[in-house]
GROMACS .gro file of C-alpha atoms in nm:
model
  294
    1MET     CA    1   0.000  -0.007   0.008
    2SER     CA    2   0.132   0.336  -0.081
    3ALA     CA    3   0.158   0.597   0.201
    4GLN     CA    4  -0.190   0.745   0.134
    5GLN     CA    5  -0.500   0.838   0.307
    6VAL     CA    6  -0.853   0.836   0.171
    7ARG     CA    7  -1.186   0.953   0.263
    8PHE     CA    8  -1.373   0.725   0.506
    9LYS     CA    9  -1.714   0.731   0.692
   10GLN     CA   10  -1.902   0.500   0.924
   11ILE     CA   11  -2.303   0.490   0.850
   12ASP     CA   12  -2.561   0.375   1.070
   13VAL     CA   13  -2.802   0.232   0.825
   14PHE     CA   14  -3.156   0.178   0.849
   15SER     CA   15  -3.204   0.375   1.167
   16GLU     CA   16  -3.373   0.696   1.260
   17ALA     CA   17  -3.170   0.733   1.561
   18PRO     CA   18  -2.795   0.689   1.581
   19PHE     CA   19  -2.627   0.366   1.698
   20LYS     CA   20  -2.961   0.157   1.681
   21GLY     CA   21  -2.933   0.035   1.314
   22ASN     CA   22  -2.652  -0.159   1.119
   23PRO     CA   23  -2.299  -0.019   1.087
   24LEU     CA   24  -2.093   0.019   0.760
   25ALA     CA   25  -1.779   0.130   0.690
   26VAL     CA   26  -1.720   0.280   0.368
   27VAL     CA   27  -1.381   0.332   0.187
   28PHE     CA   28  -1.389   0.587  -0.103
   29ASP     CA   29  -1.138   0.630  -0.397
   30ALA     CA   30  -1.040   0.270  -0.368
   31ASP     CA   31  -0.957   0.204  -0.716
   32GLY     CA   32  -0.576   0.174  -0.651
   33LEU     CA   33  -0.635  -0.124  -0.347
   34SER     CA   34  -0.601  -0.468  -0.427
   35ASP     CA   35  -0.849  -0.757  -0.339
   36ASP     CA   36  -0.612  -0.825  -0.056
   37GLU     CA   37  -0.568  -0.492   0.059
   38MET     CA   38  -0.954  -0.444   0.058
   39GLN     CA   39  -1.014  -0.786   0.249
   40ALA     CA   40  -0.750  -0.670   0.500
   41ILE     CA   41  -0.916  -0.362   0.557
   42ALA     CA   42  -1.262  -0.541   0.614
   43ARG     CA   43  -1.104  -0.778   0.831
   44TRP     CA   44  -0.991  -0.487   1.070
   45THR     CA   45  -1.303  -0.289   1.070
   46ASN     CA   46  -1.464  -0.607   1.189
   47LEU     CA   47  -1.795  -0.492   1.101
   48SER     CA   48  -2.047  -0.719   0.905
   49GLU     CA   49  -1.971  -0.524   0.576
   50THR     CA   50  -1.689  -0.287   0.462
   51THR     CA   51  -1.753  -0.132   0.118
   52PHE     CA   52  -1.501   0.036  -0.108
   53VAL     CA   53  -1.629   0.295  -0.386
   54CYS     CA   54  -1.429   0.257  -0.742
   55ARG     CA   55  -1.515   0.407  -1.063
   56PRO     CA   56  -1.793   0.251  -1.232
   57THR     CA   57  -1.709   0.033  -1.574
   58ALA     CA   58  -2.096   0.047  -1.694
   59PRO     CA   59  -2.152   0.374  -1.859
   60GLU     CA   60  -2.472   0.412  -1.704
   61ALA     CA   61  -2.370   0.370  -1.334
   62ASP     CA   62  -2.258   0.649  -1.084
   63TYR     CA   63  -2.015   0.396  -0.886
   64LEU     CA   64  -1.885   0.092  -0.818
   65VAL     CA   65  -1.913  -0.055  -0.503
   66ARG     CA   66  -1.697  -0.386  -0.373
   67ILE     CA   67  -1.866  -0.522  -0.048
   68PHE     CA   68  -1.633  -0.717   0.171
   69THR     CA   69  -1.739  -0.928   0.526
   70PRO     CA   70  -1.400  -0.963   0.756
   71ALA     CA   71  -1.409  -1.326   0.546
   72TYR     CA   72  -1.467  -1.283   0.184
   73GLU     CA   73  -1.654  -1.062  -0.074
   74LEU     CA   74  -2.030  -1.049  -0.157
   75PRO     CA   75  -2.174  -0.982  -0.518
   76PHE     CA   76  -2.493  -0.786  -0.296
   77ALA     CA   77  -2.606  -0.669   0.041
   78GLY     CA   78  -2.880  -0.464   0.122
   79HIS     CA   79  -2.737  -0.223   0.415
   80PRO     CA   80  -2.406  -0.209   0.248
   81THR     CA   81  -2.599  -0.059  -0.089
   82LEU     CA   82  -2.826   0.189   0.090
   83GLY     CA   83  -2.523   0.293   0.350
   84THR     CA   84  -2.294   0.348   0.033
   85ALA     CA   85  -2.524   0.550  -0.128
   86HIS     CA   86  -2.618   0.773   0.168
   87ALA     CA   87  -2.212   0.811   0.233
   88LEU     CA   88  -2.166   0.914  -0.118
   89LEU     CA   89  -2.460   1.174  -0.133
   90ASP     CA   90  -2.327   1.293   0.208
   91SER     CA   91  -1.983   1.346   0.063
   92GLY     CA   92  -2.118   1.601  -0.192
   93TYR     CA   93  -2.158   1.353  -0.496
   94ARG     CA   94  -2.380   1.503  -0.746
   95PRO     CA   95  -2.581   1.190  -0.924
   96ARG     CA   96  -2.618   1.173  -1.312
   97GLN     CA   97  -2.989   1.192  -1.242
   98PRO     CA   98  -3.118   1.409  -0.955
   99GLY     CA   99  -3.270   1.218  -0.731
  100GLN     CA  100  -3.169   0.863  -0.884
  101LEU     CA  101  -2.842   0.666  -0.831
  102ILE     CA  102  -2.734   0.376  -1.012
  103GLN     CA  103  -2.481   0.146  -0.838
  104GLN     CA  104  -2.268  -0.105  -0.998
  105CYS     CA  105  -2.160  -0.459  -0.796
  106GLY     CA  106  -2.092  -0.807  -0.831
  107VAL     CA  107  -2.486  -0.845  -0.916
  108GLY     CA  108  -2.525  -0.582  -1.190
  109LEU     CA  109  -2.682  -0.266  -1.155
  110VAL     CA  110  -2.887  -0.157  -0.858
  111GLU     CA  111  -3.129   0.138  -0.886
  112LEU     CA  112  -3.127   0.369  -0.607
  113ALA     CA  113  -3.388   0.673  -0.563
  114THR     CA  114  -3.412   0.958  -0.272
  115ARG     CA  115  -3.778   0.943  -0.121
  116ASP     CA  116  -3.980   1.276  -0.029
  117ASP     CA  117  -3.886   1.256   0.317
  118GLY     CA  118  -3.512   1.233   0.260
  119SER     CA  119  -3.451   0.865   0.315
  120MET     CA  120  -3.317   0.649   0.029
  121ALA     CA  121  -3.461   0.288  -0.134
  122PHE     CA  122  -3.300   0.057  -0.351
  123VAL     CA  123  -3.462  -0.182  -0.624
  124ALA     CA  124  -3.475  -0.512  -0.480
  125PRO     CA  125  -3.245  -0.776  -0.728
  126PRO     CA  126  -3.426  -1.037  -0.861
  127ALA     CA  127  -3.448  -1.349  -0.649
  128ARG     CA  128  -3.474  -1.711  -0.704
  129ILE     CA  129  -3.684  -1.921  -0.466
  130GLU     CA  130  -3.627  -2.280  -0.406
  131PRO     CA  131  -3.797  -2.520  -0.168
  132LEU     CA  132  -3.643  -2.659   0.135
  133GLY     CA  133  -3.527  -3.047   0.076
  134THR     CA  134  -3.609  -3.271   0.282
  135GLU     CA  135  -3.315  -3.320   0.505
  136ALA     CA  136  -3.273  -2.940   0.543
  137LEU     CA  137  -3.637  -2.907   0.612
  138GLN     CA  138  -3.578  -3.172   0.895
  139ALA     CA  139  -3.242  -3.014   1.034
  140LEU     CA  140  -3.482  -2.689   1.046
  141LYS     CA  141  -3.731  -2.842   1.270
  142ALA     CA  142  -3.463  -2.959   1.510
  143ALA     CA  143  -3.275  -2.662   1.498
  144LEU     CA  144  -3.583  -2.425   1.553
  145ARG     CA  145  -3.766  -2.665   1.840
  146CYS     CA  146  -4.090  -2.437   1.773
  147ASP     CA  147  -4.432  -2.530   1.714
  148GLU     CA  148  -4.517  -2.175   1.531
  149ILE     CA  149  -4.334  -2.210   1.212
  150ASP     CA  150  -4.546  -2.147   0.915
  151TYR     CA  151  -4.455  -2.497   0.720
  152THR     CA  152  -4.795  -2.521   0.483
  153VAL     CA  153  -4.940  -2.138   0.371
  154LEU     CA  154  -4.570  -2.016   0.322
  155PRO     CA  155  -4.345  -2.289   0.385
  156PRO     CA  156  -3.965  -2.243   0.450
  157CYS     CA  157  -3.756  -2.201   0.155
  158THR     CA  158  -3.445  -2.063  -0.005
  159ILE     CA  159  -3.425  -1.704  -0.162
  160ASP     CA  160  -3.119  -1.613  -0.364
  161ASN     CA  161  -3.100  -1.258  -0.449
  162GLY     CA  162  -2.713  -1.228  -0.439
  163ALA     CA  163  -2.709  -1.320  -0.078
  164ARG     CA  164  -2.881  -1.615  -0.014
  165TRP     CA  165  -3.123  -1.674   0.278
  166VAL     CA  166  -3.363  -1.956   0.432
  167VAL     CA  167  -3.668  -1.755   0.469
  168ILE     CA  168  -3.925  -1.873   0.750
  169GLY     CA  169  -4.277  -1.757   0.854
  170VAL     CA  170  -4.336  -1.731   1.248
  171ALA     CA  171  -4.695  -1.730   1.357
  172SER     CA  172  -4.630  -1.427   1.599
  173PRO     CA  173  -4.347  -1.149   1.660
  174GLN     CA  174  -4.330  -1.294   2.002
  175ALA     CA  175  -4.254  -1.638   1.880
  176CYS     CA  176  -4.038  -1.482   1.638
  177LEU     CA  177  -3.829  -1.293   1.922
  178ALA     CA  178  -3.815  -1.623   2.135
  179ILE     CA  179  -3.665  -1.829   1.868
  180ALA     CA  180  -3.292  -1.949   1.986
  181PRO     CA  181  -3.139  -2.215   1.705
  182HIS     CA  182  -2.948  -2.518   1.817
  183SER     CA  183  -2.620  -2.435   1.666
  184HIS     CA  184  -2.547  -2.780   1.535
  185PHE     CA  185  -2.876  -2.832   1.354
  186ALA     CA  186  -2.857  -2.435   1.205
  187TRP     CA  187  -2.534  -2.503   1.115
  188GLU     CA  188  -2.626  -2.811   0.929
  189ILE     CA  189  -2.905  -2.618   0.754
  190VAL     CA  190  -2.646  -2.361   0.648
  191GLN     CA  191  -2.426  -2.629   0.483
  192LYS     CA  192  -2.736  -2.777   0.318
  193THR     CA  193  -2.869  -2.468   0.153
  194ARG     CA  194  -2.536  -2.263   0.118
  195ALA     CA  195  -2.707  -1.993   0.278
  196THR     CA  196  -2.600  -1.675   0.468
  197GLY     CA  197  -2.832  -1.756   0.727
  198LEU     CA  198  -3.178  -1.793   0.873
  199ALA     CA  199  -3.430  -1.530   0.800
  200PHE     CA  200  -3.741  -1.511   1.026
  201TYR     CA  201  -4.041  -1.283   0.987
  202ALA     CA  202  -4.393  -1.269   1.207
  203ALA     CA  203  -4.670  -1.037   1.113
  204HIS     CA  204  -4.765  -0.777   1.393
  205ALA     CA  205  -5.110  -0.685   1.518
  206PRO     CA  206  -5.279  -0.399   1.322
  207GLY     CA  207  -5.169  -0.064   1.497
  208GLY     CA  208  -4.806  -0.242   1.609
  209PRO     CA  209  -4.462  -0.117   1.617
  210ALA     CA  210  -4.447  -0.212   1.246
  211THR     CA  211  -4.619  -0.441   1.005
  212LEU     CA  212  -4.373  -0.707   1.039
  213GLU     CA  213  -4.088  -0.812   1.264
  214VAL     CA  214  -3.777  -0.953   1.141
  215ARG     CA  215  -3.483  -1.148   1.265
  216CYS     CA  216  -3.185  -1.274   1.055
  217ILE     CA  217  -2.959  -1.509   1.221
  218VAL     CA  218  -2.616  -1.595   1.115
  219ILE     CA  219  -2.411  -1.895   1.162
  220ASP     CA  220  -2.017  -1.891   1.094
  221SER     CA  221  -1.799  -2.185   1.003
  222GLU     CA  222  -1.756  -2.239   1.404
  223GLN     CA  223  -2.109  -2.294   1.434
  224ALA     CA  224  -2.088  -1.956   1.638
  225ILE     CA  225  -2.475  -1.776   1.606
  226TYR     CA  226  -2.489  -1.425   1.575
  227GLU     CA  227  -2.795  -1.203   1.497
  228ASP     CA  228  -2.750  -0.920   1.220
  229PRO     CA  229  -2.896  -0.606   1.304
  230VAL     CA  230  -3.106  -0.501   0.999
  231THR     CA  231  -3.056  -0.671   0.672
  232GLY     CA  232  -3.150  -0.513   0.324
  233SER     CA  233  -3.108  -0.860   0.160
  234ALA     CA  234  -3.308  -1.066   0.380
  235ASN     CA  235  -3.589  -0.821   0.352
  236ALA     CA  236  -3.570  -0.798  -0.011
  237ALA     CA  237  -3.603  -1.138  -0.016
  238ILE     CA  238  -3.901  -1.138   0.191
  239ALA     CA  239  -4.071  -0.886  -0.003
  240CYS     CA  240  -4.003  -1.075  -0.331
  241LEU     CA  241  -4.144  -1.417  -0.155
  242PHE     CA  242  -4.478  -1.223  -0.095
  243ALA     CA  243  -4.490  -1.104  -0.449
  244ALA     CA  244  -4.424  -1.459  -0.584
  245ARG     CA  245  -4.679  -1.590  -0.365
  246GLU     CA  246  -4.943  -1.330  -0.413
  247ARG     CA  247  -4.919  -1.251  -0.006
  248ARG     CA  248  -4.843  -0.895  -0.032
  249PRO     CA  249  -4.955  -0.703   0.276
  250GLY     CA  250  -5.039  -0.363   0.071
  251SER     CA  251  -4.864  -0.189  -0.161
  252GLN     CA  252  -4.660  -0.076   0.142
  253TYR     CA  253  -4.544  -0.238   0.491
  254THR     CA  254  -4.312  -0.164   0.770
  255VAL     CA  255  -4.034  -0.383   0.922
  256ARG     CA  256  -3.911  -0.369   1.265
  257GLN     CA  257  -3.556  -0.543   1.294
  258GLY     CA  258  -3.274  -0.586   1.582
  259THR     CA  259  -3.544  -0.597   1.882
  260ALA     CA  260  -3.386  -0.903   2.051
  261ILE     CA  261  -3.051  -0.734   2.039
  262ARG     CA  262  -3.158  -0.364   2.170
  263ARG     CA  263  -3.151  -0.231   1.834
  264ASP     CA  264  -3.423  -0.040   1.619
  265GLY     CA  265  -3.405  -0.101   1.248
  266ARG     CA  266  -3.692   0.020   1.062
  267VAL     CA  267  -3.707  -0.080   0.693
  268ILE     CA  268  -4.007   0.043   0.423
  269VAL     CA  269  -4.079  -0.173   0.153
  270ASP     CA  270  -4.299  -0.033  -0.155
  271TYR     CA  271  -4.440  -0.238  -0.442
  272SER     CA  272  -4.429  -0.034  -0.734
  273ASP     CA  273  -4.714   0.006  -1.022
  274ASP     CA  274  -4.403  -0.093  -1.256
  275GLY     CA  275  -4.338  -0.419  -1.067
  276LYS     CA  276  -4.010  -0.315  -0.879
  277ILE     CA  277  -3.980  -0.397  -0.514
  278TRP     CA  278  -3.825  -0.078  -0.342
  279ILE     CA  279  -3.654  -0.153   0.001
  280GLY     CA  280  -3.580   0.167   0.232
  281GLY     CA  281  -3.498   0.364   0.538
  282ARG     CA  282  -3.303   0.615   0.685
  283SER     CA  283  -2.917   0.634   0.718
  284THR     CA  284  -2.689   0.851   0.954
  285THR     CA  285  -2.356   0.939   0.942
  286ILE     CA  286  -2.150   0.857   1.248
  287VAL     CA  287  -1.785   0.908   1.160
  288ASP     CA  288  -1.632   1.121   0.907
  289GLY     CA  289  -1.300   1.142   0.821
  290THR     CA  290  -1.002   0.935   0.649
  291VAL     CA  291  -0.849   0.629   0.669
  292ARG     CA  292  -0.470   0.573   0.601
  293LEU     CA  293  -0.376   0.282   0.404
  294ALA     CA  294   0.006   0.224   0.509
   0.00000   0.00000   0.00000
C-alpha cells in the first residue's frame, strides 16, 4: 500500500436514531486497492460489511462498489447498498440524474432513489426461490424447536438475490423473538442450503410497531450464532416471496428488526406499479474522516 489517506465514513443504516441500526464502513477512492488490501481493511474494521467505492465500468452507473465481510467478498448486500449511497451523497457527490443513483456491483446494476422524506431506497434484485429439501427441512425442525413455524401456507424456502437466505414464517412476533436455534442443526441447514443464514418474519397485529417483525440469524464456520441488526437483502428476499406467492401485505409495509439485540432497525418496503420492489430506510453518518492505507 502507498503512504496515502482516503476518505472514510461509518454509517448507521436503517435507523432513525444513531447507534440503533446496522453499522457500515465506507472507503472512498478505492480503485488503487488490491483485493487482498480490501479484505485486510474489512477484517480490521470487523463490521459485518465494509464497502469500497470505485469508478464504474458500466457507462450508466454512478459508481462501482465492492462489498467485503471480514472473511470474503459479496456480490450484493442490502444495508451496504443503502449505506454506501448515503455516504456518497453525504460526501457531496452529484448524481447523473437528480434524486437517483445507479450502483454497479457483483449482481449488476442496482437502482436507488431518494424519497420525498429524504430517506433512500434500492430496487430489490431479482430473486430465485427454491423449496427446502427433505434433509434441510428436518434439520430446520430440529434446530428451531418451535411449534409456531409456518410449514404450509408459505413454507420455509431458500431465496437467492445475491445473498442467500433460508426464509421462515413464524406465527407471532413473540414466538419470532423467542427463537433460539440449536447451533449444530442450524449449521447443518446453512451447509445443506449454502445460505448466509436464517431469516425469520412474523406479522404484528394492526396498530403494532410495524407490519412485520424480522430477525436474521447467521451461523459462521465455527458454528457460532450471531444476529444481524438490520438486513436489506433478507428484507428484499421476504418482499419478493410475498410478491411471488401473491401474499403482499399492501402496496407498502414496514419492518422492525434488531429488537432482540436492543437495536431499532426500520425498513420500508414499497411495491410500485411497474413491478419493482423498493427497500428503503434512513441512514446517519456517525464517523466522517480519513483512513490511512499504509
